[in-house]
Short mmCIF file of C-alpha atoms and ligand atoms in Angstrom, two decimals:
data_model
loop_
_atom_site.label_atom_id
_atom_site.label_comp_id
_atom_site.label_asym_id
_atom_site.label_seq_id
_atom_site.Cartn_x
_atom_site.Cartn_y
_atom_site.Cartn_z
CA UNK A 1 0.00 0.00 0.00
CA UNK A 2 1.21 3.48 -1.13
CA UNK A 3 2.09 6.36 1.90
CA UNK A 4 -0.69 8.30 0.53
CA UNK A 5 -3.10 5.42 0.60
CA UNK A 6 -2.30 4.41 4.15
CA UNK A 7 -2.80 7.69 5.47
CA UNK A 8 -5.74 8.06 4.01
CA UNK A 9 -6.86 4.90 5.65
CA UNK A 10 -5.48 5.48 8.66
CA UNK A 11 -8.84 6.27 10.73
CA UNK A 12 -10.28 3.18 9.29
CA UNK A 13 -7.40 0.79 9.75
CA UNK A 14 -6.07 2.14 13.04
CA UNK A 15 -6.74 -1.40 14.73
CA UNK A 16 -5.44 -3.76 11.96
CA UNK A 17 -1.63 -1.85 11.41
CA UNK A 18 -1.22 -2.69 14.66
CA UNK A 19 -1.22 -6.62 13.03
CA UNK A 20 1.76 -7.82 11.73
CA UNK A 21 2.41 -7.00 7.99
CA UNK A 22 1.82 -11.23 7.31
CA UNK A 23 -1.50 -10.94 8.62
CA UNK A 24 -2.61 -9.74 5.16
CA UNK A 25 -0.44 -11.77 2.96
CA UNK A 26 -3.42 -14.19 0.95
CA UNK A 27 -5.56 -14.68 4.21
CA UNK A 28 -7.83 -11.75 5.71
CA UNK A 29 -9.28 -12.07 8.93
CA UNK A 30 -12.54 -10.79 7.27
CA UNK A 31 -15.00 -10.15 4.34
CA UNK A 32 -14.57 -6.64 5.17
CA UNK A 33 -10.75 -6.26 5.16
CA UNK A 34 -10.67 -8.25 2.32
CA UNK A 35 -12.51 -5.44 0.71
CA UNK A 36 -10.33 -2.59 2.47
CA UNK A 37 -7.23 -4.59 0.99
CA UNK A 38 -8.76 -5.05 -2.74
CA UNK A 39 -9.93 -1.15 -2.55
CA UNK A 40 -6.44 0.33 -1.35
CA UNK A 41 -5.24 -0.42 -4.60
CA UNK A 42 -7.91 1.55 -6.37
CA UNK A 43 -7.71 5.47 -7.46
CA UNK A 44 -10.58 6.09 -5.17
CA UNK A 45 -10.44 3.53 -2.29
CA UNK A 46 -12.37 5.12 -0.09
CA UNK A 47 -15.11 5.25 -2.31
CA UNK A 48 -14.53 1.86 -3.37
CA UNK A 49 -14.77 0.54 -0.15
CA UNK A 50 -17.79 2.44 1.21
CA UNK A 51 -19.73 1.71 -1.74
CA UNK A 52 -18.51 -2.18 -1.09
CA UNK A 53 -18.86 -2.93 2.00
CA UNK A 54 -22.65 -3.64 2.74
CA UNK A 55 -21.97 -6.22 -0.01
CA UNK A 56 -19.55 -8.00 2.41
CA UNK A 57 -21.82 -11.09 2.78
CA UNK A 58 -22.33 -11.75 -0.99
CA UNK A 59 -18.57 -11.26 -1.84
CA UNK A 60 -17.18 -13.27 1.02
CA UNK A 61 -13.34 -13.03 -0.05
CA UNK A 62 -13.90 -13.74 -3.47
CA UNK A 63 -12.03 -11.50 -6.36
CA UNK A 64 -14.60 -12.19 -8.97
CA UNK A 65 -17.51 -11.97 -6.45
CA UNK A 66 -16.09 -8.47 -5.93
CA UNK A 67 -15.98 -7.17 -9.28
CA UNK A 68 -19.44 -8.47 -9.71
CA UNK A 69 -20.56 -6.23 -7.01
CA UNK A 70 -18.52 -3.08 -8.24
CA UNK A 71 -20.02 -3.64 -11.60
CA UNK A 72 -23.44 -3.74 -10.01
CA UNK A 73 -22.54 -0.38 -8.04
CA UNK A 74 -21.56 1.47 -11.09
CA UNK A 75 -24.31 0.33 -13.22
CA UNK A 76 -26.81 1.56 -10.44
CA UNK A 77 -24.51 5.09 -10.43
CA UNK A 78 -25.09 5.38 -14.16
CA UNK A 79 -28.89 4.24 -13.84
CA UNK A 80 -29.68 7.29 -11.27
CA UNK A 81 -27.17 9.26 -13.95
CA UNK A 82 -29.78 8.43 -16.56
CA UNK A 83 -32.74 9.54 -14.81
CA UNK A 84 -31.13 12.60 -13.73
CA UNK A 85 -30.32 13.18 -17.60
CA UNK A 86 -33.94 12.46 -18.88
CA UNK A 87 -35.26 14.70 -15.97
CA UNK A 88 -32.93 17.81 -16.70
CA UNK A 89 -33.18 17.16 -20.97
CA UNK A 90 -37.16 17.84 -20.37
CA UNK A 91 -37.21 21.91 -21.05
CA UNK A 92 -33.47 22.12 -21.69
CA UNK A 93 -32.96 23.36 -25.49
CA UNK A 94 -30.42 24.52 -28.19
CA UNK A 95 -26.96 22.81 -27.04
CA UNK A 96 -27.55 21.78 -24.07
CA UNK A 97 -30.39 19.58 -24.90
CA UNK A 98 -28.46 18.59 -27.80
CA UNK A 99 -25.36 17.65 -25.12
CA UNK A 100 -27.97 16.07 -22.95
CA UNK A 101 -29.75 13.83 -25.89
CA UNK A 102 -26.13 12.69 -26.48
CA UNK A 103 -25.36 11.97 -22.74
CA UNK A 104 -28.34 9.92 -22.66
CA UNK A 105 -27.60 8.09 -25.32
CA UNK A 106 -23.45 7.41 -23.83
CA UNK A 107 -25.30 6.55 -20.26
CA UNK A 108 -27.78 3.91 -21.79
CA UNK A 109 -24.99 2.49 -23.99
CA UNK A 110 -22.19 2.47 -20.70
CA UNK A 111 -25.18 0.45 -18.78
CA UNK A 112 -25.68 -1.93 -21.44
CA UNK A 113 -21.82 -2.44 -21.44
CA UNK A 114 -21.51 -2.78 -17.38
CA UNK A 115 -24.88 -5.15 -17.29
CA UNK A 116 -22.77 -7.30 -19.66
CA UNK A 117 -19.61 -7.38 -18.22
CA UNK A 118 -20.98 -7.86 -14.82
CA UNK A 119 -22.88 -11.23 -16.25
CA UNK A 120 -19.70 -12.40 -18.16
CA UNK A 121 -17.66 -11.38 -14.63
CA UNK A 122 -20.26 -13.78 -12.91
CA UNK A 123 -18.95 -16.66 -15.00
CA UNK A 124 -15.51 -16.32 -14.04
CA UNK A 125 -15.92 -18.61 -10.48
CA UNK A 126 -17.92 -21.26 -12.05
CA UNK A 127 -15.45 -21.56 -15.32
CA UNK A 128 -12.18 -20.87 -13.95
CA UNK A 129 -11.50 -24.31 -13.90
CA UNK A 130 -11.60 -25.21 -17.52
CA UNK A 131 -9.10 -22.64 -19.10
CA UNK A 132 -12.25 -20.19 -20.05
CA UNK A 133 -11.33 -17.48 -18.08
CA UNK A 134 -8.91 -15.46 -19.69
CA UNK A 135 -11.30 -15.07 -22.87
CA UNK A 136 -14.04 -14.60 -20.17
CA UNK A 137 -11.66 -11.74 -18.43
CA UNK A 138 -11.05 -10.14 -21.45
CA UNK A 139 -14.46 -9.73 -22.56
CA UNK A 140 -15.73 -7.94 -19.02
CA UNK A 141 -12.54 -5.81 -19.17
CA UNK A 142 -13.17 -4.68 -23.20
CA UNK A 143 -16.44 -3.91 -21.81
CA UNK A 144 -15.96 -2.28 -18.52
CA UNK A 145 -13.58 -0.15 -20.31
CA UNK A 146 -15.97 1.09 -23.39
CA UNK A 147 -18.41 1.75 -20.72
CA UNK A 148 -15.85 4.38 -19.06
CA UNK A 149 -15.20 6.02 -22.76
CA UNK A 150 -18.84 6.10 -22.91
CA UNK A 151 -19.10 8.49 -19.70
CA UNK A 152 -16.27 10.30 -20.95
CA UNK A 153 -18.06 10.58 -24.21
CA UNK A 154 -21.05 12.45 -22.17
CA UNK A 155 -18.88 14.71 -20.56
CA UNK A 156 -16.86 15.77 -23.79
CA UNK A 157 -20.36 16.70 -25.22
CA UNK A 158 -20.44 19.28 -21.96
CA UNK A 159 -17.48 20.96 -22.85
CA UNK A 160 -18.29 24.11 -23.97
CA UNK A 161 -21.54 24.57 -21.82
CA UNK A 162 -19.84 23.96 -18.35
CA UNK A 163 -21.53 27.40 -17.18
CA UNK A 164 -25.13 26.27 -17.66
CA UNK A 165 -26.11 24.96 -14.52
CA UNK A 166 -28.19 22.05 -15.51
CA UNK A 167 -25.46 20.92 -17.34
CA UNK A 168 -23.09 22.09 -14.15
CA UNK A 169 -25.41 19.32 -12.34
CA UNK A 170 -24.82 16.54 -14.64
CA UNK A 171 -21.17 16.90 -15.45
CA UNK A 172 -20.67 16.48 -11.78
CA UNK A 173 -23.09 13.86 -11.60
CA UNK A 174 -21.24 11.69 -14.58
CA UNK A 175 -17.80 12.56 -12.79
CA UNK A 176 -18.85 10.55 -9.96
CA UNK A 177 -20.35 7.72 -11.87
CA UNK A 178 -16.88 7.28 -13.50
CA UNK A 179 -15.00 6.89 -10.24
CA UNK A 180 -17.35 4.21 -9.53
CA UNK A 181 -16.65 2.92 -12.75
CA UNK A 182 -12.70 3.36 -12.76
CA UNK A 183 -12.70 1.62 -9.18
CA UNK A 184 -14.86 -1.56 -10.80
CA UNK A 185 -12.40 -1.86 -13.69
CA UNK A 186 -9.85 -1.64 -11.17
CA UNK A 187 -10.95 -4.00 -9.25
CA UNK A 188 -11.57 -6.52 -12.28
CA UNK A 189 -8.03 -5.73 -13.90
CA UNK A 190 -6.25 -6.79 -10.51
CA UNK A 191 -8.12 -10.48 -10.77
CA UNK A 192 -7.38 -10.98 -14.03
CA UNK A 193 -3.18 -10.18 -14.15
CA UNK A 194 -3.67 -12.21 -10.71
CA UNK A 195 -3.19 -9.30 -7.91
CA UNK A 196 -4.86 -11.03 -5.45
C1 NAG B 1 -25.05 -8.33 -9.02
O1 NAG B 1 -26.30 -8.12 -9.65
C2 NAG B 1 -26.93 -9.31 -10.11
C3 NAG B 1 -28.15 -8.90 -10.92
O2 NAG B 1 -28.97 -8.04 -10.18
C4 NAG B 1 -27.24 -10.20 -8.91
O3 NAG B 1 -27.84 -11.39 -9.35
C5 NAG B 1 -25.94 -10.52 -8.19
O4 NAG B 1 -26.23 -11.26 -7.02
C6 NAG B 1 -25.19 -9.25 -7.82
N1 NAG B 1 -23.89 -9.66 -7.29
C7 NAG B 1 -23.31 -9.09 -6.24
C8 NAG B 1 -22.03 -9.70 -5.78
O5 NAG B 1 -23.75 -8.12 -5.67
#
């Protein structure tokens, strides 16, 4: 874990440096330091493990459990995304509708991709035993990753109306949704080149 990282989870892992460092080598004492572990090596970890966390029981200390549930989180960031979209693009005209209709259309197409990859990342337990899971990987990653561009793609289309406040709303909005996004691509990158 990086200086910067550990500081920043200082308040939260105040009990556990007191462990030896060995304590976290492949074994964690818990669901939920599992997940602090996975999430340290994340650009937002804090986020990544708050928004984690009450999925402790499903994920357990499984990697591919634990993408699964990222990729849920983001898909439900860029669901609420959506609706705030649809809501604002009602009475919004010229090129901020415009930037809108074309965010809507990124979102829709960056939950399609995450709703996919999470299925194919729900695979990856049951067939890692029979050599499928590097074409498996690669599929959720190709995906996770056009979903990103997609939310970029929304936010490009913003550009040059950052000072309209609507749009001030959802650029922020879509921001957000990408760290979510960034941290679940994360996550699934570190299973697949075997960081766990
Ligand atoms: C992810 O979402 C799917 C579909 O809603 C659900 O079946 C699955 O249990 C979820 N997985 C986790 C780990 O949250």
């Amino acid at each position: 874990m990086g200086e910067t990282a550990t500081k920043r989870f200082l308040p939260l892992f105040h009990l556990l440096l007191l462990l030896p460092a060995t304590a976290f080598v492949g074994v964690y004492s818990s669901s939920n330091d599992f997940i602090k572990q996975s999430c340290a090596g994340t650009q937002y970890p804090n986020l990544c493990y708050s928004s984690l966390a009450p999925y402790a029981s499903a994920v357990r200390q499984s990697p591919a459990k634990l993408s699964v549930a990222a990729a849920n989180v983001s898909l439900a960031k860029i669901k609420d995304a959506l609706s705030l979209a649809v809501s604002i693009k009602r009475g919004s005209g010229g090129r901020i509708g415009a930037a809108l209709h074309d965010c809507v259309q990124s979102l829709r197409t960056a939950a399609d991709l995450t709703k996919q990859a999470a299925a194919e990342m729900g695979k990856l337990g049951a067939e890692s035993k029979d050599g499928g899971i590097a074409w498996d990987a690669s599929n959720a990653q190709t995906w996770m990753s056009a979903a990103m561009t997609n939310e970029e793609t929304c936010l490009n289309g913003f550009e040059d109306a950052r000072v309209v406040s609507g749009a001030k709303a959802m650029c922020d909005r879509v921001g957000e949704v990408k760290k979510y996004t960034s941290n679940a691509l994360s996550l699934l990158n570190t299973l697949v080149n075997g960081g766990y």
